[in-house]
Amino acid sequence: MKEYAFRLKHGDDIKRSIENYCLENGINTGIILSAVGCIYHAKIRLAKAIDIMDVEDDFEVLSLNGTISFGRSHLHITLSNDKGEVLGGHLLEGSVVNTTLEVVIGALEEYRSQRCFDDSTGYNEIVFERIRNESDY
């Protein structure tokens, strides 16, 4: 695994910025290792994939997890507000950095990924395939 660390700044869209960074740096299959910072606008899809929370407030990023596959991401975020209340869900475009968001991504160089339609879920799901290398022989 090769690690990449970068910082997003005020006004950056988290999802779009991470996907663009991966495309620009040739990260075809990756995972979020860490993300620390704060945002002022959160746009997340809640459980059951029906309702979207779109709210402006000051939030601390408690966690950001997910996968990246050829410039597309599947990211979940957990946030806390100034009362210590926690919310989270599926990160959508429109979640915007306040002062900073420090992001560390691991590029899974021994894996290739693709999106394939899954009849059981009704969605294009990520499929990981380990690439054989010299140590496998």
Backbone as JSON Lines, residues from 0, in Angstrom:
{"i":0,"aa":"M","n":[0.85,-1.18,0.0],"ca":[0.0,0.0,0.0],"c":[0.9,1.24,0.0]}
{"i":1,"aa":"K","n":[0.52,2.2,-0.8],"ca":[1.22,3.49,-0.84],"c":[0.29,4.53,-0.25]}
{"i":2,"aa":"E","n":[0.82,5.37,0.64],"ca":[0.0,6.36,1.33],"c":[0.15,7.74,0.68]}
{"i":3,"aa":"Y","n":[-0.94,8.48,0.7],"ca":[-0.97,9.85,0.2],"c":[-1.62,10.71,1.29]}
{"i":4,"aa":"A","n":[-1.04,11.85,1.57],"ca":[-1.59,12.78,2.56],"c":[-1.71,14.15,1.92]}
{"i":5,"aa":"F","n":[-2.84,14.79,2.15],"ca":[-3.07,16.12,1.58],"c":[-4.08,16.86,2.45]}
{"i":6,"aa":"R","n":[-4.18,18.14,2.2],"ca":[-5.06,18.99,3.0],"c":[-6.05,19.7,2.1]}
{"i":7,"aa":"L","n":[-7.32,19.62,2.48],"ca":[-8.35,20.39,1.82],"c":[-8.52,21.7,2.58]}
{"i":8,"aa":"K","n":[-8.91,22.75,1.86],"ca":[-8.99,24.09,2.45],"c":[-10.42,24.62,2.43]}
{"i":9,"aa":"H","n":[-10.61,25.75,3.07],"ca":[-11.92,26.39,3.17],"c":[-12.59,26.46,1.79]}
{"i":10,"aa":"G","n":[-13.84,25.99,1.76],"ca":[-14.63,26.05,0.54],"c":[-14.53,24.83,-0.35]}
{"i":11,"aa":"D","n":[-13.6,23.92,-0.07],"ca":[-13.47,22.71,-0.89],"c":[-14.62,21.75,-0.61]}
{"i":12,"aa":"D","n":[-15.17,21.17,-1.66],"ca":[-16.16,20.12,-1.55],"c":[-15.41,18.82,-1.25]}
{"i":13,"aa":"I","n":[-15.73,18.18,-0.14],"ca":[-14.95,17.02,0.31],"c":[-14.98,15.89,-0.72]}
{"i":14,"aa":"K","n":[-16.14,15.44,-1.09],"ca":[-16.26,14.29,-2.0],"c":[-15.6,14.58,-3.35]}
{"i":15,"aa":"R","n":[-15.94,15.68,-3.94],"ca":[-15.38,16.04,-5.25],"c":[-13.87,16.2,-5.18]}
{"i":16,"aa":"S","n":[-13.37,16.83,-4.1],"ca":[-11.93,17.06,-3.96],"c":[-11.16,15.74,-3.8]}
{"i":17,"aa":"I","n":[-11.69,14.81,-3.02],"ca":[-11.03,13.52,-2.84],"c":[-11.0,12.75,-4.16]}
{"i":18,"aa":"E","n":[-12.12,12.72,-4.86],"ca":[-12.18,12.02,-6.14],"c":[-11.21,12.63,-7.15]}
{"i":19,"aa":"N","n":[-11.16,13.96,-7.22],"ca":[-10.24,14.64,-8.14],"c":[-8.79,14.36,-7.77]}
{"i":20,"aa":"Y","n":[-8.48,14.38,-6.48],"ca":[-7.11,14.1,-6.03],"c":[-6.69,12.7,-6.48]}
{"i":21,"aa":"C","n":[-7.58,11.74,-6.32],"ca":[-7.27,10.36,-6.72],"c":[-7.05,10.26,-8.22]}
{"i":22,"aa":"L","n":[-7.88,10.91,-9.01],"ca":[-7.7,10.89,-10.46],"c":[-6.38,11.53,-10.86]}
{"i":23,"aa":"E","n":[-6.08,12.69,-10.27],"ca":[-4.85,13.41,-10.6],"c":[-3.58,12.65,-10.19]}
{"i":24,"aa":"N","n":[-3.69,11.81,-9.17],"ca":[-2.51,11.09,-8.66],"c":[-2.51,9.61,-9.02]}
{"i":25,"aa":"G","n":[-3.39,9.2,-9.9],"ca":[-3.4,7.83,-10.39],"c":[-3.78,6.79,-9.35]}
{"i":26,"aa":"I","n":[-4.57,7.19,-8.35],"ca":[-5.03,6.25,-7.34],"c":[-6.3,5.6,-7.88]}
{"i":27,"aa":"N","n":[-6.16,4.37,-8.39],"ca":[-7.29,3.7,-9.02],"c":[-8.14,2.94,-8.01]}
{"i":28,"aa":"T","n":[-7.51,2.37,-7.0],"ca":[-8.23,1.64,-5.96],"c":[-7.63,2.07,-4.63]}
{"i":29,"aa":"G","n":[-8.46,2.67,-3.77],"ca":[-7.93,3.18,-2.51],"c":[-8.94,3.19,-1.4]}
{"i":30,"aa":"I","n":[-8.43,3.49,-0.21],"ca":[-9.26,3.59,0.98],"c":[-8.88,4.84,1.76]}
{"i":31,"aa":"I","n":[-9.84,5.39,2.48],"ca":[-9.57,6.51,3.38],"c":[-8.97,5.94,4.66]}
{"i":32,"aa":"L","n":[-7.78,6.4,5.01],"ca":[-7.14,5.95,6.25],"c":[-7.44,6.88,7.41]}
{"i":33,"aa":"S","n":[-7.55,8.18,7.13],"ca":[-7.81,9.16,8.19],"c":[-8.3,10.46,7.57]}
{"i":34,"aa":"A","n":[-9.09,11.19,8.34],"ca":[-9.51,12.54,7.95],"c":[-9.87,13.29,9.22]}
{"i":35,"aa":"V","n":[-9.24,14.45,9.4],"ca":[-9.45,15.26,10.59],"c":[-9.63,16.71,10.16]}
{"i":36,"aa":"G","n":[-10.66,17.36,10.68],"ca":[-10.88,18.75,10.36],"c":[-12.3,19.18,10.69]}
{"i":37,"aa":"C","n":[-12.74,20.22,10.01],"ca":[-14.08,20.74,10.29],"c":[-14.74,21.21,9.0]}
{"i":38,"aa":"I","n":[-16.07,21.19,9.03],"ca":[-16.85,21.62,7.88],"c":[-17.95,22.57,8.34]}
{"i":39,"aa":"Y","n":[-18.48,23.35,7.4],"ca":[-19.58,24.26,7.74],"c":[-20.87,23.92,7.01]}
{"i":40,"aa":"H","n":[-20.79,23.01,6.07],"ca":[-21.99,22.58,5.36],"c":[-21.92,21.07,5.18]}
{"i":41,"aa":"A","n":[-22.95,20.39,5.65],"ca":[-23.0,18.93,5.54],"c":[-24.16,18.52,4.65]}
{"i":42,"aa":"K","n":[-23.87,17.65,3.72],"ca":[-24.91,17.07,2.88],"c":[-24.67,15.57,2.89]}
{"i":43,"aa":"I","n":[-25.57,14.85,3.59],"ca":[-25.41,13.4,3.74],"c":[-26.74,12.7,3.52]}
{"i":44,"aa":"R","n":[-26.63,11.51,2.94],"ca":[-27.83,10.67,2.77],"c":[-27.91,9.77,3.99]}
{"i":45,"aa":"L","n":[-29.09,9.7,4.56],"ca":[-29.3,8.93,5.78],"c":[-29.61,7.47,5.46]}
{"i":46,"aa":"A","n":[-29.64,6.65,6.5],"ca":[-29.94,5.22,6.34],"c":[-31.24,5.03,5.58]}
{"i":47,"aa":"K","n":[-31.37,3.94,4.91],"ca":[-32.47,3.57,4.02],"c":[-32.37,4.24,2.65]}
{"i":48,"aa":"A","n":[-31.36,5.1,2.49],"ca":[-31.07,5.74,1.19],"c":[-32.25,6.52,0.62]}
{"i":49,"aa":"I","n":[-33.04,7.13,1.51],"ca":[-34.19,7.91,1.06],"c":[-34.01,9.38,1.38]}
{"i":50,"aa":"D","n":[-33.8,9.7,2.67],"ca":[-33.74,11.08,3.12],"c":[-32.33,11.64,3.04]}
{"i":51,"aa":"I","n":[-32.25,12.94,2.71],"ca":[-30.98,13.65,2.65],"c":[-31.01,14.77,3.67]}
{"i":52,"aa":"M","n":[-29.96,14.83,4.48],"ca":[-29.78,15.92,5.44],"c":[-28.86,16.94,4.78]}
{"i":53,"aa":"D","n":[-29.32,18.17,4.66],"ca":[-28.56,19.25,4.03],"c":[-28.6,20.42,5.0]}
{"i":54,"aa":"V","n":[-27.51,20.63,5.76],"ca":[-27.54,21.59,6.86],"c":[-26.25,22.4,6.94]}
{"i":55,"aa":"E","n":[-26.41,23.68,7.22],"ca":[-25.26,24.55,7.48],"c":[-25.11,24.72,8.98]}
{"i":56,"aa":"D","n":[-23.92,24.4,9.47],"ca":[-23.58,24.54,10.89],"c":[-22.1,24.24,11.0]}
{"i":57,"aa":"D","n":[-21.52,24.52,12.15],"ca":[-20.12,24.18,12.37],"c":[-20.05,22.76,12.9]}
{"i":58,"aa":"F","n":[-19.29,21.9,12.19],"ca":[-19.15,20.49,12.56],"c":[-17.67,20.12,12.62]}
{"i":59,"aa":"E","n":[-17.34,19.25,13.57],"ca":[-16.03,18.6,13.59],"c":[-16.19,17.26,12.88]}
{"i":60,"aa":"V","n":[-15.21,16.89,12.06],"ca":[-15.22,15.58,11.41],"c":[-14.62,14.58,12.4]}
{"i":61,"aa":"L","n":[-15.45,13.64,12.84],"ca":[-14.99,12.6,13.76],"c":[-14.4,11.42,13.0]}
{"i":62,"aa":"S","n":[-14.99,11.1,11.86],"ca":[-14.44,10.03,11.03],"c":[-14.93,10.19,9.6]}
{"i":63,"aa":"L","n":[-14.12,9.71,8.69],"ca":[-14.47,9.63,7.28],"c":[-13.91,8.29,6.8]}
{"i":64,"aa":"N","n":[-14.78,7.43,6.31],"ca":[-14.38,6.1,5.87],"c":[-14.89,5.85,4.47]}
{"i":65,"aa":"G","n":[-14.19,5.01,3.75],"ca":[-14.72,4.64,2.45],"c":[-13.69,4.14,1.48]}
{"i":66,"aa":"T","n":[-14.17,3.9,0.26],"ca":[-13.35,3.37,-0.82],"c":[-13.4,4.3,-2.02]}
{"i":67,"aa":"I","n":[-12.34,4.21,-2.82],"ca":[-12.25,4.97,-4.06],"c":[-11.96,3.97,-5.18]}
{"i":68,"aa":"S","n":[-12.68,4.09,-6.27],"ca":[-12.49,3.2,-7.41],"c":[-12.56,4.01,-8.69]}
{"i":69,"aa":"F","n":[-11.41,4.21,-9.32],"ca":[-11.32,4.93,-10.59],"c":[-12.09,6.24,-10.58]}
{"i":70,"aa":"G","n":[-11.81,7.07,-9.58],"ca":[-12.39,8.4,-9.52],"c":[-13.79,8.47,-8.94]}
{"i":71,"aa":"R","n":[-14.35,7.34,-8.55],"ca":[-15.65,7.34,-7.88],"c":[-15.43,6.87,-6.46]}
{"i":72,"aa":"S","n":[-16.22,7.41,-5.54],"ca":[-16.01,7.07,-4.14],"c":[-17.31,6.6,-3.49]}
{"i":73,"aa":"H","n":[-17.14,5.85,-2.42],"ca":[-18.23,5.46,-1.54],"c":[-17.76,5.83,-0.14]}
{"i":74,"aa":"L","n":[-18.25,6.97,0.36],"ca":[-17.73,7.55,1.6],"c":[-18.84,7.73,2.62]}
{"i":75,"aa":"H","n":[-18.51,7.43,3.88],"ca":[-19.41,7.69,5.01],"c":[-18.69,8.61,5.97]}
{"i":76,"aa":"I","n":[-19.45,9.55,6.56],"ca":[-18.86,10.55,7.44],"c":[-19.63,10.6,8.76]}
{"i":77,"aa":"T","n":[-18.89,10.86,9.83],"ca":[-19.48,11.08,11.16],"c":[-19.04,12.46,11.62]}
{"i":78,"aa":"L","n":[-20.0,13.26,12.09],"ca":[-19.77,14.65,12.48],"c":[-20.3,14.9,13.87]}
{"i":79,"aa":"S","n":[-19.73,15.92,14.54],"ca":[-20.32,16.39,15.8],"c":[-20.5,17.9,15.72]}
{"i":80,"aa":"N","n":[-21.57,18.37,16.4],"ca":[-21.83,19.81,16.42],"c":[-21.3,20.42,17.71]}
{"i":81,"aa":"D","n":[-21.61,21.7,17.95],"ca":[-21.07,22.4,19.13],"c":[-21.71,21.96,20.44]}
{"i":82,"aa":"K","n":[-22.7,21.08,20.38],"ca":[-23.31,20.51,21.58],"c":[-22.81,19.08,21.83]}
{"i":83,"aa":"G","n":[-21.94,18.6,20.96],"ca":[-21.43,17.24,21.07],"c":[-22.37,16.2,20.5]}
{"i":84,"aa":"E","n":[-23.42,16.64,19.83],"ca":[-24.35,15.71,19.19],"c":[-23.72,15.17,17.92]}
{"i":85,"aa":"V","n":[-23.94,13.91,17.66],"ca":[-23.3,13.23,16.54],"c":[-24.33,12.88,15.47]}
{"i":86,"aa":"L","n":[-23.93,13.06,14.2],"ca":[-24.75,12.65,13.07],"c":[-23.83,12.09,12.0]}
{"i":87,"aa":"G","n":[-24.4,11.33,11.13],"ca":[-23.56,10.78,10.08],"c":[-24.38,10.08,9.03]}
{"i":88,"aa":"G","n":[-23.69,9.69,7.98],"ca":[-24.33,8.98,6.89],"c":[-23.43,8.95,5.68]}
{"i":89,"aa":"H","n":[-24.05,8.72,4.53],"ca":[-23.36,8.62,3.24],"c":[-23.03,10.02,2.74]}
{"i":90,"aa":"L","n":[-21.75,10.31,2.56],"ca":[-21.3,11.65,2.15],"c":[-21.71,11.93,0.71]}
{"i":91,"aa":"L","n":[-22.32,13.1,0.52],"ca":[-22.71,13.55,-0.81],"c":[-21.91,14.79,-1.19]}
{"i":92,"aa":"E","n":[-21.87,15.09,-2.49],"ca":[-21.29,16.37,-2.91],"c":[-22.1,17.47,-2.26]}
{"i":93,"aa":"G","n":[-21.41,18.52,-1.84],"ca":[-22.08,19.62,-1.16],"c":[-21.66,19.74,0.3]}
{"i":94,"aa":"S","n":[-20.87,18.79,0.79],"ca":[-20.29,18.9,2.14],"c":[-18.99,19.68,1.99]}
{"i":95,"aa":"V","n":[-18.89,20.83,2.7],"ca":[-17.84,21.79,2.41],"c":[-16.96,22.06,3.62]}
{"i":96,"aa":"V","n":[-15.65,22.08,3.36],"ca":[-14.64,22.31,4.4],"c":[-14.74,23.72,4.95]}
{"i":97,"aa":"N","n":[-14.6,23.84,6.28],"ca":[-14.55,25.14,6.92],"c":[-13.1,25.65,6.88]}
{"i":98,"aa":"T","n":[-12.29,25.33,7.87],"ca":[-10.9,25.82,7.84],"c":[-9.95,24.82,7.21]}
{"i":99,"aa":"T","n":[-10.08,23.53,7.56],"ca":[-9.15,22.54,7.03],"c":[-9.73,21.14,7.16]}
{"i":100,"aa":"L","n":[-9.26,20.26,6.31],"ca":[-9.54,18.83,6.44],"c":[-8.29,18.1,5.96]}
{"i":101,"aa":"E","n":[-7.62,17.43,6.9],"ca":[-6.41,16.68,6.59],"c":[-6.83,15.25,6.23]}
{"i":102,"aa":"V","n":[-6.44,14.8,5.06],"ca":[-6.89,13.51,4.54],"c":[-5.68,12.62,4.25]}
{"i":103,"aa":"V","n":[-5.78,11.35,4.64],"ca":[-4.76,10.35,4.3],"c":[-5.46,9.21,3.58]}
{"i":104,"aa":"I","n":[-4.95,8.88,2.4],"ca":[-5.51,7.82,1.57],"c":[-4.47,6.74,1.37]}
{"i":105,"aa":"G","n":[-4.91,5.5,1.41],"ca":[-4.04,4.37,1.08],"c":[-4.41,3.86,-0.29]}
{"i":106,"aa":"A","n":[-3.42,3.85,-1.2],"ca":[-3.63,3.29,-2.53],"c":[-3.37,1.79,-2.47]}
{"i":107,"aa":"L","n":[-4.36,1.01,-2.82],"ca":[-4.25,-0.45,-2.78],"c":[-3.66,-0.92,-4.1]}
{"i":108,"aa":"E","n":[-2.35,-0.9,-4.18],"ca":[-1.66,-1.17,-5.44],"c":[-1.72,-2.63,-5.86]}
{"i":109,"aa":"E","n":[-2.01,-3.54,-4.94],"ca":[-2.1,-4.95,-5.29],"c":[-3.53,-5.37,-5.63]}
{"i":110,"aa":"Y","n":[-4.42,-4.37,-5.74],"ca":[-5.82,-4.67,-6.06],"c":[-6.27,-3.84,-7.25]}
{"i":111,"aa":"R","n":[-7.21,-4.4,-7.96],"ca":[-7.9,-3.65,-9.0],"c":[-9.37,-3.69,-8.61]}
{"i":112,"aa":"S","n":[-10.1,-2.67,-8.98],"ca":[-11.51,-2.63,-8.63],"c":[-12.33,-2.18,-9.83]}
{"i":113,"aa":"Q","n":[-13.58,-2.54,-9.79],"ca":[-14.51,-2.1,-10.82],"c":[-15.91,-2.07,-10.22]}
{"i":114,"aa":"R","n":[-16.8,-1.41,-10.88],"ca":[-18.2,-1.37,-10.45],"c":[-18.99,-2.32,-11.32]}
{"i":115,"aa":"C","n":[-19.75,-3.19,-10.67],"ca":[-20.59,-4.16,-11.37],"c":[-21.99,-4.14,-10.78]}
{"i":116,"aa":"F","n":[-22.97,-4.28,-11.66],"ca":[-24.34,-4.3,-11.17],"c":[-24.57,-5.57,-10.37]}
{"i":117,"aa":"D","n":[-25.2,-5.42,-9.19],"ca":[-25.51,-6.54,-8.31],"c":[-27.03,-6.68,-8.24]}
{"i":118,"aa":"D","n":[-27.53,-7.8,-8.78],"ca":[-28.98,-8.03,-8.8],"c":[-29.59,-8.02,-7.4]}
{"i":119,"aa":"S","n":[-28.82,-8.46,-6.4],"ca":[-29.38,-8.56,-5.05],"c":[-29.55,-7.2,-4.38]}
{"i":120,"aa":"T","n":[-28.75,-6.18,-4.79],"ca":[-28.88,-4.86,-4.18],"c":[-29.55,-3.85,-5.11]}
{"i":121,"aa":"G","n":[-29.45,-4.09,-6.41],"ca":[-30.0,-3.14,-7.36],"c":[-29.07,-1.97,-7.65]}
{"i":122,"aa":"Y","n":[-27.82,-2.07,-7.21],"ca":[-26.84,-0.99,-7.39],"c":[-25.59,-1.52,-8.09]}
{"i":123,"aa":"N","n":[-24.82,-0.58,-8.67],"ca":[-23.48,-0.89,-9.14],"c":[-22.58,-0.92,-7.91]}
{"i":124,"aa":"E","n":[-22.1,-2.09,-7.56],"ca":[-21.28,-2.28,-6.36],"c":[-19.81,-2.43,-6.74]}
{"i":125,"aa":"I","n":[-18.94,-2.03,-5.84],"ca":[-17.52,-2.17,-6.08],"c":[-17.11,-3.63,-5.88]}
{"i":126,"aa":"V","n":[-16.28,-4.11,-6.78],"ca":[-15.76,-5.47,-6.71],"c":[-14.24,-5.35,-6.72]}
{"i":127,"aa":"F","n":[-13.59,-5.93,-5.69],"ca":[-12.14,-5.91,-5.59],"c":[-11.57,-7.22,-6.1]}
{"i":128,"aa":"E","n":[-10.45,-7.11,-6.81],"ca":[-9.75,-8.3,-7.29],"c":[-8.27,-8.11,-6.99]}
{"i":129,"aa":"R","n":[-7.7,-9.09,-6.3],"ca":[-6.28,-9.03,-5.98],"c":[-5.49,-9.34,-7.24]}
{"i":130,"aa":"I","n":[-4.51,-8.51,-7.53],"ca":[-3.65,-8.7,-8.69],"c":[-2.48,-9.59,-8.25]}
{"i":131,"aa":"R","n":[-2.2,-10.59,-9.01],"ca":[-1.07,-11.47,-8.69],"c":[0.23,-10.7,-8.87]}
{"i":132,"aa":"N","n":[1.16,-10.91,-7.94],"ca":[2.47,-10.31,-8.09],"c":[3.54,-11.38,-7.83]}
{"i":133,"aa":"E","n":[4.79,-11.01,-7.92],"ca":[5.88,-11.98,-7.81],"c":[5.84,-12.75,-6.49]}
{"i":134,"aa":"S","n":[5.43,-12.14,-5.41],"ca":[5.42,-12.82,-4.12],"c":[4.32,-13.88,-4.05]}
{"i":135,"aa":"D","n":[3.41,-13.91,-5.0],"ca":[2.35,-14.91,-5.02],"c":[2.8,-16.25,-5.62]}
{"i":136,"aa":"Y","n":[3.94,-16.25,-6.3],"ca":[4.4,-17.48,-6.97],"c":[5.24,-18.33,-6.08]}
